[in-house]
XYZ file of C-alpha atoms in Angstrom:
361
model
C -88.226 -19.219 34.630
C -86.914 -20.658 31.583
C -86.273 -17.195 30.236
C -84.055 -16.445 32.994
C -82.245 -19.583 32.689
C -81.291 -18.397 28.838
C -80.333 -15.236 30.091
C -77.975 -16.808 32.905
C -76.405 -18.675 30.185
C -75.841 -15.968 27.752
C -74.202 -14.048 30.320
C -71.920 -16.938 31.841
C -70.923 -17.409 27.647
C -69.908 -13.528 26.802
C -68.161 -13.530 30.832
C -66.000 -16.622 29.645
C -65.342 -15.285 25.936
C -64.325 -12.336 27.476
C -61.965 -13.765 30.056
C -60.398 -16.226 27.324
C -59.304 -13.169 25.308
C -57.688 -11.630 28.045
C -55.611 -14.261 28.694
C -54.420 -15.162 25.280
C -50.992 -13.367 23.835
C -51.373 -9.994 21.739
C -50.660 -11.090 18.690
C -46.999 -10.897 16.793
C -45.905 -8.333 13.974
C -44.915 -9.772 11.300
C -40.877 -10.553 10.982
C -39.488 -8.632 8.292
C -37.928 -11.079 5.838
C -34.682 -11.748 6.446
C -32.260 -9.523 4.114
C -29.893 -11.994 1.559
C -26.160 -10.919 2.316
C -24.444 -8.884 -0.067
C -22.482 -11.101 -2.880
C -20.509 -9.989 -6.122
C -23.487 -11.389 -7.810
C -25.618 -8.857 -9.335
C -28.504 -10.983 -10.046
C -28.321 -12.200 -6.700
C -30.323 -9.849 -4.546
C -32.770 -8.829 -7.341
C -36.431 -9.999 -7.357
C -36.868 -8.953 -11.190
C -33.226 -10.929 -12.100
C -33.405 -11.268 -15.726
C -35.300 -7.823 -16.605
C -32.329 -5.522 -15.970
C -32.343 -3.107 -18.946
C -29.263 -1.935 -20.553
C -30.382 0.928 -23.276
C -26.934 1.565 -24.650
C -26.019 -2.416 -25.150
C -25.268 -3.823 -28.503
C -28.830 -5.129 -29.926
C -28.679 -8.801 -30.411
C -26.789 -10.823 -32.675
C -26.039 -7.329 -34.371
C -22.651 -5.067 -34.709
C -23.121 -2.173 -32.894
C -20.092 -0.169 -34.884
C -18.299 1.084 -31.062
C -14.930 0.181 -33.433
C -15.855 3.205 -35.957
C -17.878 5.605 -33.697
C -19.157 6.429 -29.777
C -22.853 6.464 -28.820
C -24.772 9.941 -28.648
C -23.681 11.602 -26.124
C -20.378 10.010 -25.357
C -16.930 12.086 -25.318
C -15.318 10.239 -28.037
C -16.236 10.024 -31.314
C -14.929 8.316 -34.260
C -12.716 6.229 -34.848
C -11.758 4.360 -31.351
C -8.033 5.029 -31.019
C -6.277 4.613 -27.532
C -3.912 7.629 -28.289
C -6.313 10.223 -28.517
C -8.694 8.770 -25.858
C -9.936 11.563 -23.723
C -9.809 9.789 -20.009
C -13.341 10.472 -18.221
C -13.863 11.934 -14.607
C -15.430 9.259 -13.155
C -11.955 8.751 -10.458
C -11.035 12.584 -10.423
C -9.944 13.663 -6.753
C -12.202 16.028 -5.373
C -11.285 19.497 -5.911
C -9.306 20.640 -3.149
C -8.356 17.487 -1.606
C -5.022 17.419 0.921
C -2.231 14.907 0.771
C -3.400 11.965 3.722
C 0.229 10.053 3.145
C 2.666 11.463 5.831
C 5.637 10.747 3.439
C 4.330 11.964 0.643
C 3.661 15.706 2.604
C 6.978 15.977 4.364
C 8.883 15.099 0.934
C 7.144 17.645 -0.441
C 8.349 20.081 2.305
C 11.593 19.184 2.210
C 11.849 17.441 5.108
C 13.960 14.647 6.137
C 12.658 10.802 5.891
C 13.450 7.840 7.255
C 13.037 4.338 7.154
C 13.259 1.604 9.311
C 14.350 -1.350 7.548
C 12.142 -5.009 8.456
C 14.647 -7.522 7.226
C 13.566 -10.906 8.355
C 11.127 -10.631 11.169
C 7.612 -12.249 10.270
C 5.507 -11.397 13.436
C 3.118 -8.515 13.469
C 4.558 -7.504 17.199
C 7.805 -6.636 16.132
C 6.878 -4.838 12.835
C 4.452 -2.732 14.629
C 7.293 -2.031 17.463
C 9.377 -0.993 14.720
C 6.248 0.998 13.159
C 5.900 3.146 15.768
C 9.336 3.536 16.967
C 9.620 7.304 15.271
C 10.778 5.770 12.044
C 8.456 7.695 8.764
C 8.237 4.270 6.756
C 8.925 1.105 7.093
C 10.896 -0.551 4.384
C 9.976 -3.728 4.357
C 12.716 -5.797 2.478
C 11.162 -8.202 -0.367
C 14.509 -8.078 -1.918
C 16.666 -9.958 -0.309
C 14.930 -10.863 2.617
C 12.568 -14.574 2.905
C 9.479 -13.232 3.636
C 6.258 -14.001 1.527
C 3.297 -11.247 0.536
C 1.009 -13.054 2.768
C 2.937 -12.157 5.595
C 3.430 -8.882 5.173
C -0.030 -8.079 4.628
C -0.333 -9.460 8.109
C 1.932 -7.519 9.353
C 1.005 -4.203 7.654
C -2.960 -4.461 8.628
C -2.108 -5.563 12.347
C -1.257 -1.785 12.917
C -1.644 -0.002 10.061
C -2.299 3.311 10.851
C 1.389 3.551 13.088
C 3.123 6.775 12.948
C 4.956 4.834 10.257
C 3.406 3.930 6.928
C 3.747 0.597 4.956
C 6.755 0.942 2.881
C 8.479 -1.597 0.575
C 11.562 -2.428 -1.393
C 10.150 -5.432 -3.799
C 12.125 -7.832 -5.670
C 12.419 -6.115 -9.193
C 10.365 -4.091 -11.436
C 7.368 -6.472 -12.105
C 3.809 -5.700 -12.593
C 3.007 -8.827 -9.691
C 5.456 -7.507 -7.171
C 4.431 -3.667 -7.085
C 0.570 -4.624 -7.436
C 1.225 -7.158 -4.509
C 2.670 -4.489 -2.372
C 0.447 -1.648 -3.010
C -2.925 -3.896 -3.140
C -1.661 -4.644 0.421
C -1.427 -1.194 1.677
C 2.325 0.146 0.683
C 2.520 3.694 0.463
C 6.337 3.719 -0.247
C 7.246 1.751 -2.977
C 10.860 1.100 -3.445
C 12.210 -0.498 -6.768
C 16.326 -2.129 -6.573
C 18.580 -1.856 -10.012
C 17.083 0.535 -12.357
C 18.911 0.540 -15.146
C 16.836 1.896 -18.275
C 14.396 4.368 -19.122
C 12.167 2.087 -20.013
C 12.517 -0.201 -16.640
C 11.826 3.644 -14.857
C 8.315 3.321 -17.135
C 7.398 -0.067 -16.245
C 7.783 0.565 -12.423
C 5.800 4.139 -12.958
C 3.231 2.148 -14.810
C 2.248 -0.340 -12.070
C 2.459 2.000 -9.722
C 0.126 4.329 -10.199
C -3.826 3.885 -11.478
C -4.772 5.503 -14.793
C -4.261 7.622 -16.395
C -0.837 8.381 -15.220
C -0.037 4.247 -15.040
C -1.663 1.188 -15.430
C -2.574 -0.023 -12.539
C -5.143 -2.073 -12.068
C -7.991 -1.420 -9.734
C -8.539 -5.385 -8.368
C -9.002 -4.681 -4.471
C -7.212 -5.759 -1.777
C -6.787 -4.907 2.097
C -5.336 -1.619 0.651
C -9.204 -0.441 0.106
C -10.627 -1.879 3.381
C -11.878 0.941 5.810
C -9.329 -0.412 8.615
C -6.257 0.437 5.880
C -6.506 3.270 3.339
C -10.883 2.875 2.859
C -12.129 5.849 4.607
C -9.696 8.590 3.532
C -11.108 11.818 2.071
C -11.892 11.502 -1.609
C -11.791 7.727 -1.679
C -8.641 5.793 -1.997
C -8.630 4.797 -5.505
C -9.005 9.174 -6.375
C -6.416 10.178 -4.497
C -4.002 7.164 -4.584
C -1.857 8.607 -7.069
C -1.049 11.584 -5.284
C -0.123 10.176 -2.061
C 2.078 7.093 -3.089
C 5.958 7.807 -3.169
C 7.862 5.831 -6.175
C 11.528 5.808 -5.304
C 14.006 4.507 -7.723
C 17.193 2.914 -7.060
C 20.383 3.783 -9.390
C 22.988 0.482 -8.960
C 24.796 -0.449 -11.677
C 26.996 1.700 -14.614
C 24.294 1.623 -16.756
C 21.887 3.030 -14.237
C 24.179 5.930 -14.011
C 24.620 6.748 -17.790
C 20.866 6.903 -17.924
C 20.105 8.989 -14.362
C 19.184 11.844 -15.655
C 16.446 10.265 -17.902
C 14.771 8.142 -15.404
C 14.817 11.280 -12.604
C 12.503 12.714 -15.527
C 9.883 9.956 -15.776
C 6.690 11.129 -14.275
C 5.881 9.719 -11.148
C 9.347 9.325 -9.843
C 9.442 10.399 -6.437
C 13.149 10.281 -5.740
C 15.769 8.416 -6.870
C 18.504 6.490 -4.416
C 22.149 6.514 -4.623
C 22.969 2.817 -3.519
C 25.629 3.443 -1.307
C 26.359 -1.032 -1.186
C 26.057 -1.651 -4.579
C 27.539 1.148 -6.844
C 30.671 0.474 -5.142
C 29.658 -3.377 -6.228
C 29.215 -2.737 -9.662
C 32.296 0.368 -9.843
C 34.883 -1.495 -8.264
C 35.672 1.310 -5.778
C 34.895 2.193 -2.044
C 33.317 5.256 -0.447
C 35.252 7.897 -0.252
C 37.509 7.210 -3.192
C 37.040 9.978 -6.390
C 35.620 7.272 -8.343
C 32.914 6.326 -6.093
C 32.104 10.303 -5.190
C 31.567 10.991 -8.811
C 29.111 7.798 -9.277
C 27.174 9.335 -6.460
C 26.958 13.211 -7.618
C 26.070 11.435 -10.968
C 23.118 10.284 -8.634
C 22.998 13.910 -7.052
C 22.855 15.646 -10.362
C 20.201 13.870 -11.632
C 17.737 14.904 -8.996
C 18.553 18.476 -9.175
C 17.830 18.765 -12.767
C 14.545 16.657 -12.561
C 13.355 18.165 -9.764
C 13.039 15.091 -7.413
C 14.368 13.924 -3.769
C 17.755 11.966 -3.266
C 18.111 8.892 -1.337
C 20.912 7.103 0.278
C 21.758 5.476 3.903
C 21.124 7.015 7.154
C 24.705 7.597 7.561
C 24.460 10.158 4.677
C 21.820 12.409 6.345
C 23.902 15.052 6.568
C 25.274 14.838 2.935
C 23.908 17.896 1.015
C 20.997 17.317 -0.529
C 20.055 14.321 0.843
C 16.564 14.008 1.974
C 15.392 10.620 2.037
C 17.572 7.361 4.312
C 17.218 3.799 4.922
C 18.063 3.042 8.603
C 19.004 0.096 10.275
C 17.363 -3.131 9.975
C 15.162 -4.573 13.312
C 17.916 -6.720 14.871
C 19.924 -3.453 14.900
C 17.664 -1.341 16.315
C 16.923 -3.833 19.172
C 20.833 -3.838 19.966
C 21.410 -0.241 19.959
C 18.121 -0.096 22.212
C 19.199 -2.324 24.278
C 22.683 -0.631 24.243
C 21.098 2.657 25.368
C 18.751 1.817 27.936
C 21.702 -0.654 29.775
C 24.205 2.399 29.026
C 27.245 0.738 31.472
C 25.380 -2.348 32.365
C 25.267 -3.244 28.593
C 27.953 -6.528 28.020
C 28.287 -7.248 31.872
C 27.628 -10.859 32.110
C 28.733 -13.084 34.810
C 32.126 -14.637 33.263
C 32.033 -18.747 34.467
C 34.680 -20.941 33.825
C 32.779 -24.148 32.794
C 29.949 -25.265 30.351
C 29.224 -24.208 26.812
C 28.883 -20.231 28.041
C 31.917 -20.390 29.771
C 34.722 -17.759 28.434
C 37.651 -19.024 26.513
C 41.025 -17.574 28.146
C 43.260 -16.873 25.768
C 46.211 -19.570 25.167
């Protein structure tokens, strides 16, 4: 008897053990540890910081000699000398690779640009309106016009792959105001009052990356995958053959020296400036003074090899291939003009209040 009561007991233990295991929750995998974000920081992701090895460093507290001679293996030897550096590979475009800047292609072909001109308007709504209105740049005006570089950047990345691309005219020729625009996604870089040679260099040089100019290669939206990221070969190998440099010949002095800045390479095209060489001549369009300041302009471009620019009104002056259209407010009137065609300027005429029409005395 007391043997079965053991056995009754034993049984009623395993029976609950077994039910209290079906009822309890499978156990959990284990959470993966949560991954740090990404940071400039190179020591800040790495679980061995402090043991990164550099083998070709200078040793400690020592002179290597890089001043008087390269490492083994390195492509220049002897004495360092910036002149005869041999520039590496390291941002070559891949072989092959086809222009991705609309402007770029069709000057190329010979075709016929425009650009719409964004004088004072601010709001991303009207410059992308204006963006893809049929225009093939927008020339945003950072000349004479009030707006700031942060709100163009706004502007350019609310749309920026319209069927026009990011265009600028910047202030002068200034390593801060080209870098500004083209860090921010300009693909048509227009520079006001060229006068020298050397003022042709400086606006080649920032630009255009190394080793054709010295840009320099500090980021901005311009590399983002929503602007200019993704394209084929990477942006920072192919940006130098898709941006368009245009140069604009003002004054005297930038006419005696045309024909030398048409030659600088990296000059896209050089534009006549219809407004001010008749500033700075004295003489009006249409008058054999101001003709031969613009076939000075003409000339140039023919001998170097590059496109001419002027207003839209010259688009059918020969050789012209490149205009600056009308500014926003103008292309809303002449919009407005054509969709109203006879309606356009009809307004009720009342007799009273400040909108009433003044009869003539």
């Amino acid at each position: 008897m007391k043997h079965a009561f053991h056995t009754l007991v034993l049984s009623t233990a395993l029976v609950t053990a077994s039910l209290g295991a079906q009822t309890q929750q499978p156990a959990q995998p284990a959470q993966p540890a949560q991954q740090k974000p990404t940071t400039a920081d190179p020591y800040a992701n790495n679980p061995d910081a402090g043991k990164t090895q550099f083998p070709l460093a200078a040793p400690a507290g020592k002179d290597s000699g890089a001043k008087q001679g390269g490492p083994a293996g390195a492509s220049n030897q002897g004495a360092f000398d910036p002149a005869k550096w041999k520039y590496g590979t390291a941002f070559d475009a891949p072989a092959g690779s086809k222009l991705w800047n609309p402007v770029r292609l069709k000057l190329q072909q010979g075709g016929k640009v425009t650009g719409g001109t964004l004088f004072g308007a601010s709001d991303p709504s009207t410059y992308c309106a204006m963006a893809n209105a049929g225009y093939d740049f927008i020339w945003t005006e950072m000349q004479h016009g009030q707006t700031d570089w942060q709100n163009v950047a706004r502007m350019w990345r609310t749309c920026p792959h319209a069927k026009a691309v990011p265009g600028v005219r910047v202030a002068y020729t200034d390593e801060r105001e080209i870098q500004h625009a083209l860090d921010a996604g300009a693909l048509v870089v227009v520079v006001p009052t060229v006068d020298t040679v050397e003022e042709a260099i400086e606006a080649r040089n920032w630009a255009y990356f190394p080793p054709l100019g010295r840009r320099s290669n500090g980021g901005g939206q311009a590399f983002d995958a929503g602007m200019w990221g993704t394209v084929p070969g990477g942006y920072r190998a192919t940006a130098n053959d898709n941006i368009v440099l245009i140069l604009m010949i003002e004054t005297l002095e930038g006419l005696k020296n045309a024909d030398e800045i048409a030659k600088v390479p990296g000059v896209s095209a050089l534009f006549a400036a219809s407004g001010d060489l008749g500033n700075f001549s004295g003489y009006r369009q249409g008058t054999p003074d101001y003709e031969r300041a613009i076939n000075i302009v003409h000339d140039a471009t023919l001998k170097a090899g590059v496109r001419l620019c002027g207003p839209f009104a010259w688009r059918d002056r020969p050789d012209f291939t490149c205009f600056q259209a009308g500014s926003e407010t103008a292309a809303i009137a002449r919009g407005v003009a054509a969709e109203l065609g006879n309606l356009a300027n009809t307004q009720g005429q009342v007799e009273v209040g400040p909108l009433a029409v003044k009869k003539p005395q």
